[in-house]
Each structure stands twice: as C-alpha cells, then as structure tokens.
Short mmCIF file of C-alpha atoms in Angstrom, two decimals:
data_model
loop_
_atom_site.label_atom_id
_atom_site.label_comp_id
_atom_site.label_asym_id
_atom_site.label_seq_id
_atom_site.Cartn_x
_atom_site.Cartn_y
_atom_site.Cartn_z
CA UNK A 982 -4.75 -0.53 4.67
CA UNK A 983 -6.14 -3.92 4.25
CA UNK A 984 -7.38 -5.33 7.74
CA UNK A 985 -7.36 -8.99 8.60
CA UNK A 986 -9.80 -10.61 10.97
CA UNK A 987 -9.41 -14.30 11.96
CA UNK A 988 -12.03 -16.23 13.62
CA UNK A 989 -12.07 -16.97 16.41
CA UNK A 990 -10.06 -15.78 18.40
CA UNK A 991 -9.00 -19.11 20.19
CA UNK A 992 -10.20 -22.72 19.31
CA UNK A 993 -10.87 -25.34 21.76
CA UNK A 994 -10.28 -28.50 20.46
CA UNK A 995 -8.49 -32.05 21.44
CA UNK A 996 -5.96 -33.99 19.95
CA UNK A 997 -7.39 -36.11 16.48
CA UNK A 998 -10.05 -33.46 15.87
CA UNK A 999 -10.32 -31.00 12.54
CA UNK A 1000 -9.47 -27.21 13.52
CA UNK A 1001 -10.76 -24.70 10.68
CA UNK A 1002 -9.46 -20.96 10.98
CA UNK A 1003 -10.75 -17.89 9.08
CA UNK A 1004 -9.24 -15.45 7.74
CA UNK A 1005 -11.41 -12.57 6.40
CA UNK A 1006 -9.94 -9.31 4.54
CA UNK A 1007 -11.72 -6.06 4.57
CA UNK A 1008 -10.92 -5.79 0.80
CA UNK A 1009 -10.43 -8.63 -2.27
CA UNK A 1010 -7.26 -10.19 -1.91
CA UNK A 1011 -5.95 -11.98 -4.65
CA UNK A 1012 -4.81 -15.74 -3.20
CA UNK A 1013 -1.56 -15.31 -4.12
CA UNK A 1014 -0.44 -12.65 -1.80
CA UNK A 1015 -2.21 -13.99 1.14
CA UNK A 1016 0.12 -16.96 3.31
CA UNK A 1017 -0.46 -18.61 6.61
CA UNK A 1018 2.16 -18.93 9.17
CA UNK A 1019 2.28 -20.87 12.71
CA UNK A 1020 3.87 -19.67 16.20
CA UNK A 1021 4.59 -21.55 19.06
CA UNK A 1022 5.51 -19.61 22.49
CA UNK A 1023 8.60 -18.27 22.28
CA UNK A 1024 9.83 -18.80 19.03
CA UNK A 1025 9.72 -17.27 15.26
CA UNK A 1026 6.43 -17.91 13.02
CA UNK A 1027 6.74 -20.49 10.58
CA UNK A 1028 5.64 -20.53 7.10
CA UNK A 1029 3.02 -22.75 6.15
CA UNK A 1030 1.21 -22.11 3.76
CA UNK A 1031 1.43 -19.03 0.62
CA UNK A 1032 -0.40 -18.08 -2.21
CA UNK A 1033 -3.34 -19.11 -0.29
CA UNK A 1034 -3.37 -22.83 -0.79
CA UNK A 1035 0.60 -23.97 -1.31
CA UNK A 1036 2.31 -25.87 1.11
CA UNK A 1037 5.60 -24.39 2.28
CA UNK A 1038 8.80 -26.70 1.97
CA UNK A 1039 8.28 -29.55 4.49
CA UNK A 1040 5.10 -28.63 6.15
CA UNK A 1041 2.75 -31.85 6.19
CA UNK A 1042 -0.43 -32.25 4.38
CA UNK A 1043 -2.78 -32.19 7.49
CA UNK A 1044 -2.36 -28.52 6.51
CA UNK A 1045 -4.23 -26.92 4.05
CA UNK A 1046 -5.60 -23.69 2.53
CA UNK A 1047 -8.03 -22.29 0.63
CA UNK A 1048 -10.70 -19.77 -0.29
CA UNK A 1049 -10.55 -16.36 -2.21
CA UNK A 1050 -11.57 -12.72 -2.75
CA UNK A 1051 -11.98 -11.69 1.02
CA UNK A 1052 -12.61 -15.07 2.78
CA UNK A 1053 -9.67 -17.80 3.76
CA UNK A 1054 -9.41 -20.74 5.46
CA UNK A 1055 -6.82 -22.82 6.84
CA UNK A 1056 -7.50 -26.55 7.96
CA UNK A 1057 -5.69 -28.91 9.94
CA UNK A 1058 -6.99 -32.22 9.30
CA UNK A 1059 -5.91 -33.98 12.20
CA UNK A 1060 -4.87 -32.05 15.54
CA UNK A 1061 -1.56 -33.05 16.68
CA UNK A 1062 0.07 -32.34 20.01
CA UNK A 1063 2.58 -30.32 17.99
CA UNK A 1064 -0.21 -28.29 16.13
CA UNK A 1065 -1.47 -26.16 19.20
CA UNK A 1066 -0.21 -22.97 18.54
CA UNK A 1067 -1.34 -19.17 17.20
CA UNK A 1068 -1.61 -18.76 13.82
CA UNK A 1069 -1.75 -15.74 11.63
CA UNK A 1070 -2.76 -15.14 7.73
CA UNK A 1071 -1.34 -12.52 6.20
CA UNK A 1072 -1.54 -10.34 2.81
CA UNK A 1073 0.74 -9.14 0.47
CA UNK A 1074 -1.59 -7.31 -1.82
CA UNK A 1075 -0.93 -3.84 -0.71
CA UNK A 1076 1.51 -1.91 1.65
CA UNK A 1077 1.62 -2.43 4.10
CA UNK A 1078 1.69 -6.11 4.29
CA UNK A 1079 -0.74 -6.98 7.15
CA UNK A 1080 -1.35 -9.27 9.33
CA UNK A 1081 -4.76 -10.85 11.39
CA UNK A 1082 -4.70 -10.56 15.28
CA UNK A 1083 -4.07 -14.68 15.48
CA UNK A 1084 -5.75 -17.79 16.35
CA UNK A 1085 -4.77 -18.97 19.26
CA UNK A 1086 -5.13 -23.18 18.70
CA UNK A 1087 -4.97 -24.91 22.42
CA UNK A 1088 -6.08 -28.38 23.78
CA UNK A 1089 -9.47 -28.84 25.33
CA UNK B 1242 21.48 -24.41 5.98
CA UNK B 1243 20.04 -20.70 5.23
CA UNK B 1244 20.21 -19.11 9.15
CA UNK B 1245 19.25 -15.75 10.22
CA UNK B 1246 20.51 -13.74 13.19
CA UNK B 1247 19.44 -10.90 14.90
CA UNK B 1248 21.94 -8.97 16.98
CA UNK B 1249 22.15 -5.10 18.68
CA UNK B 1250 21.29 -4.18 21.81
CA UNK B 1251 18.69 -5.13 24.11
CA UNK B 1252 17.62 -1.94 25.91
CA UNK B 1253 16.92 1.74 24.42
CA UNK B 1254 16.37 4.83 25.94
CA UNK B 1255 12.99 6.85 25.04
CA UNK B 1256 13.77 9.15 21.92
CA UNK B 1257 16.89 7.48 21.13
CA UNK B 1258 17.58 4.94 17.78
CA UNK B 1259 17.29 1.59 17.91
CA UNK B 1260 19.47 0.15 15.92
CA UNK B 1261 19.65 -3.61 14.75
CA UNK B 1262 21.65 -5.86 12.48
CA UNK B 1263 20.83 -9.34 10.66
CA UNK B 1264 23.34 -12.25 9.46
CA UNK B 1265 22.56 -14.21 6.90
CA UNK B 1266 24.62 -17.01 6.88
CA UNK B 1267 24.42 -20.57 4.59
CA UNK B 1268 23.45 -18.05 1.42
CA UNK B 1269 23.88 -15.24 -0.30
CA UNK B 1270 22.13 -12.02 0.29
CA UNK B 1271 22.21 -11.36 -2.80
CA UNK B 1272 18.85 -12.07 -5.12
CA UNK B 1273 16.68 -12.18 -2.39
CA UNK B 1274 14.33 -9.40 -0.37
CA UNK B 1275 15.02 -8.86 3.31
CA UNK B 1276 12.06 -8.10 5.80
CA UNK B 1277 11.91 -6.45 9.41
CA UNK B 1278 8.77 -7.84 11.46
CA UNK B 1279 8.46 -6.78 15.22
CA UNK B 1280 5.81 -8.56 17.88
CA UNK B 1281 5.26 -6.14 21.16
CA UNK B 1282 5.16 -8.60 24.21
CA UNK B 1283 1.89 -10.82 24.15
CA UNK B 1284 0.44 -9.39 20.65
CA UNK B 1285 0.62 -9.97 17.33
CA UNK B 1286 3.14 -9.16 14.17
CA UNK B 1287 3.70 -6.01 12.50
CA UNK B 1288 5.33 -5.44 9.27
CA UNK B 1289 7.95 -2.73 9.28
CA UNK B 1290 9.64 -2.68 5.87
CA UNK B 1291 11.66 -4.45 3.41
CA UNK B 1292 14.88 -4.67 1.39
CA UNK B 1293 16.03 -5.58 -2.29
CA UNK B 1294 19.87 -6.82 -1.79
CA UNK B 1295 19.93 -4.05 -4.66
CA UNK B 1296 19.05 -1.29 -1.49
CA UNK B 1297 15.59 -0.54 -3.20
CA UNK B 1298 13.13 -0.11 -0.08
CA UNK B 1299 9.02 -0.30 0.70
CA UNK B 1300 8.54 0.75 4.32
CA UNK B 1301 5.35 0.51 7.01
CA UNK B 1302 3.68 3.95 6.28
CA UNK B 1303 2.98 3.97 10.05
CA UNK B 1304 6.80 3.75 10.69
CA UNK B 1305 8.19 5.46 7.48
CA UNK B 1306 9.37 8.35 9.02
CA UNK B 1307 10.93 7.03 11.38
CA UNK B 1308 12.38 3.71 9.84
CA UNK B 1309 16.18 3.07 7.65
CA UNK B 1310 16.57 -0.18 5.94
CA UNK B 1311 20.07 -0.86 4.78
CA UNK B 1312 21.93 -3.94 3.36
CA UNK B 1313 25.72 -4.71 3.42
CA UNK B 1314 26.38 -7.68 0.50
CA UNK B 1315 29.80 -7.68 1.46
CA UNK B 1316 28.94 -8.61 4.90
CA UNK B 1317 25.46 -10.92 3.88
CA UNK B 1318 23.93 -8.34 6.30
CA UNK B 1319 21.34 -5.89 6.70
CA UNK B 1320 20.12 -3.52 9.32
CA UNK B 1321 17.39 -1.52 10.44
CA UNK B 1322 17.02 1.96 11.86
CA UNK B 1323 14.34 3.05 14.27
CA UNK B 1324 14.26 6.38 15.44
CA UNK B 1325 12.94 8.50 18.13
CA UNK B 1326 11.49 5.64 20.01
CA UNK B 1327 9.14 5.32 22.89
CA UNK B 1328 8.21 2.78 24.99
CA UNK B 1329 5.61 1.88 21.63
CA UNK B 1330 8.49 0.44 20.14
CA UNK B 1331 9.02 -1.85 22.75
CA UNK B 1332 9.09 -5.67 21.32
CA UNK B 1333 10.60 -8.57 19.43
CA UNK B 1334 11.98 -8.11 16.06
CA UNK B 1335 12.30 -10.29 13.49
CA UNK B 1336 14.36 -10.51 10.44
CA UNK B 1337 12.97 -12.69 7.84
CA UNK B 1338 14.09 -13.86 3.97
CA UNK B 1339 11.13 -12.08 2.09
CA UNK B 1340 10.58 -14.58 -1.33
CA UNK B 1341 9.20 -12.66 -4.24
CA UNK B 1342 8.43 -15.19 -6.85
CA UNK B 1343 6.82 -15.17 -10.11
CA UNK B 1344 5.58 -18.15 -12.21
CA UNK B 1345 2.14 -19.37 -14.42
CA UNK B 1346 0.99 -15.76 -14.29
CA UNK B 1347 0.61 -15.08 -10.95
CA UNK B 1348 2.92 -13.41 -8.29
CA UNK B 1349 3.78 -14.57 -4.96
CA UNK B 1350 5.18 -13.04 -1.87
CA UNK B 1351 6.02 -14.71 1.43
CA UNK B 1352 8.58 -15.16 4.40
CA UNK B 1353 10.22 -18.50 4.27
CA UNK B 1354 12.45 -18.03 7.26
CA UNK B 1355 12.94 -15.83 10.07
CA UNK B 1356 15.31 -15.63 12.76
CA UNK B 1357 14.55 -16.20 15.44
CA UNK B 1358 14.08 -12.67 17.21
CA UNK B 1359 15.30 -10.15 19.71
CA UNK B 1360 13.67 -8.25 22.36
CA UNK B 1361 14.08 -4.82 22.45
CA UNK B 1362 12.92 -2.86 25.21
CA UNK B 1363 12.56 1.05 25.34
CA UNK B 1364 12.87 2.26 28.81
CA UNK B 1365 15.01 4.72 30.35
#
C-alpha cells in the first residue's frame, strides 16, 4: 500500500499570502495518478487538481500542482477567504487508491 | 447537471449490513466508473471500492471481504454492501463519478464529483 504524508499538518496563514502543501508518497508515483482535492466543513471534497498538475473543470488558476516521483506540491497563489479548508492528495497508482491524512488550511 | 445522491439508512446495528444506494441523475451511468469513499467523523477519506457500469469491480483489500459493489443501468444506480459491521464502520460515505481517462500516452484517474454524503452510524 502506497502511504501519503502531507506536510504539515495545518498551515497558518492570512488572507493574500502563498500556502504551499506537500504531498510525499512512500513509493514513485507516476503524476498522472496522483490528484488534489479540497474540503470545506461539512461538505463533499472537491476536485482540483489530477494528473498532478491539471486543473479540474472550473477551478481557478491560483491553484496549481506539481512535482513527481514521490514528492508533490500544491500552491495557492493567493489565499482567499474561500480557500481555507483541508486538503488531501491522493494516488491512483496502485490499489488501493490512497489518500494523505489532510492539510488543514485556516486563517492566522 | 450530473448530481449524485446518497440514500439508505442512517443507523446500523453492530454485525449487521449496511446497505447504501446512489442516484445518478443529469447522465448516464453508463461509460463511466462509480466509486464508494467513506470519512469516519473528524478524519480523513478512505477508499472502499469501485464500479465499471459493465459490473467489473476493484475493492479496498482492507474491506474486500466484507464489501459488494453493484450497479443497476436501468435505474442510473449503484449500491454498496458492507457487512458485519462494527462501530469501525461508523462514518460518512460518499459516492463519487470515478473518471478513467486515457490520452497522449498517459492514463489518468480521478473523482470529478461526489455527492454529497451520508452518515452512517453503527450502534446498537
């Protein structure tokens, strides 16, 4: 089983600023299988990024992804009041699909 | 638009099957894999298993023993099976469209939407 471990474990960080979220696999992954969701209390994750560095349908380009092999990142250019929220990477590279514990995103 | 919907009910008794159902409405089942995620209270996601609309299945080896995926095309449903739970199984579940796509080589996999959940509790 392929474990995920995102760091860290919550961000601190106020509105305008640049969040940057690891993602790091305990085997290669190849990019495409690994995606990048968001949840907000309460409701269902959200797709935001896959294949390690597309942008789902409608998610804005203060999102983005990259990286490869066993180390991913997801930035968010420009905090939003909207953007604090957990977010999880995931792989698709084996079974069973994984996912990392979560970033936890909130306002300082 | 595409919409997903959980539905069965809300409270199972230790050793007993929980049983749930997803809609699809706004699109065809058909052509598409279907995924089961669950989220105990205050952690984070788990993936159970999915289904081709075909009935072809890949299942959580953690859960395979216990776990049925089955899809109805003449409904645009499909359900899952849990059995002989405990008060483990105790969380939100999530049915999500499950995108297998394949283009300039490469392969992709990813949930593009996902309903939006129902708590089931184990508990006698």
């Amino acid at each position: 089983e392929i474990v995920l471990t995102q760091s860290p474990g919550t961000l601190s960080l106020s509105p305008g600023e640049r969040a940057t979220l690891s993602c790091r696999a305990s085997q290669s992954v190849s990019s495409t299988y690994l995606a990048w969701y968001q949840q907000k209390p309460g409701q269902a994750p959200r797709l935001l990024i896959y294949g390690a560095s597309n942008r789902a349908t409608g998610i804005p380009d203060k999102f983005s992804g990259s990286g490869s092999g066993t180390d991913f990142t997801l930035t968010i250019s420009r905090l939003e009041p909207e953007d604090f929220a957990v977010y999880y990477c995931q792989q698709y590279v084996n079974s069973p699909w994984t996912f990392g514990q979560g970033t936890k995103v909130q306002i300082k | 638009q595409v919409q997903l919907q959980e539905s069965g009910p809300g409270l199972v008794k230790p050793s007993e099957t929980l049983s749930l159902t997803c809609t699809v409405s706004g699109d065809s089942i058909s052509s598409y894999y279907w995924s089961w995620i669950r989220q105990p209270p205050g952690k984070g996601l788990e993936w159970i298993g999915y289904i081709y609309y075909s009935g072809s299945t890949n299942y959580n080896p953690s859960l395979k023993s216990r776990v049925a995926i089955s899809v109805d095309t003449s409904k645009n449903q499909f359900s899952l099976k849990l059995t002989s739970v405990t008060a483990a199984d105790t969380a939100v579940y999530y049915c999500a469209r499950t995108i297998y796509a394949f283009w300039s080589g490469y392969h992709y996999w990813y949930f593009d939407l996902w309903g939006r959940g129902t708590l089931v509790t184990v508990s006698s």
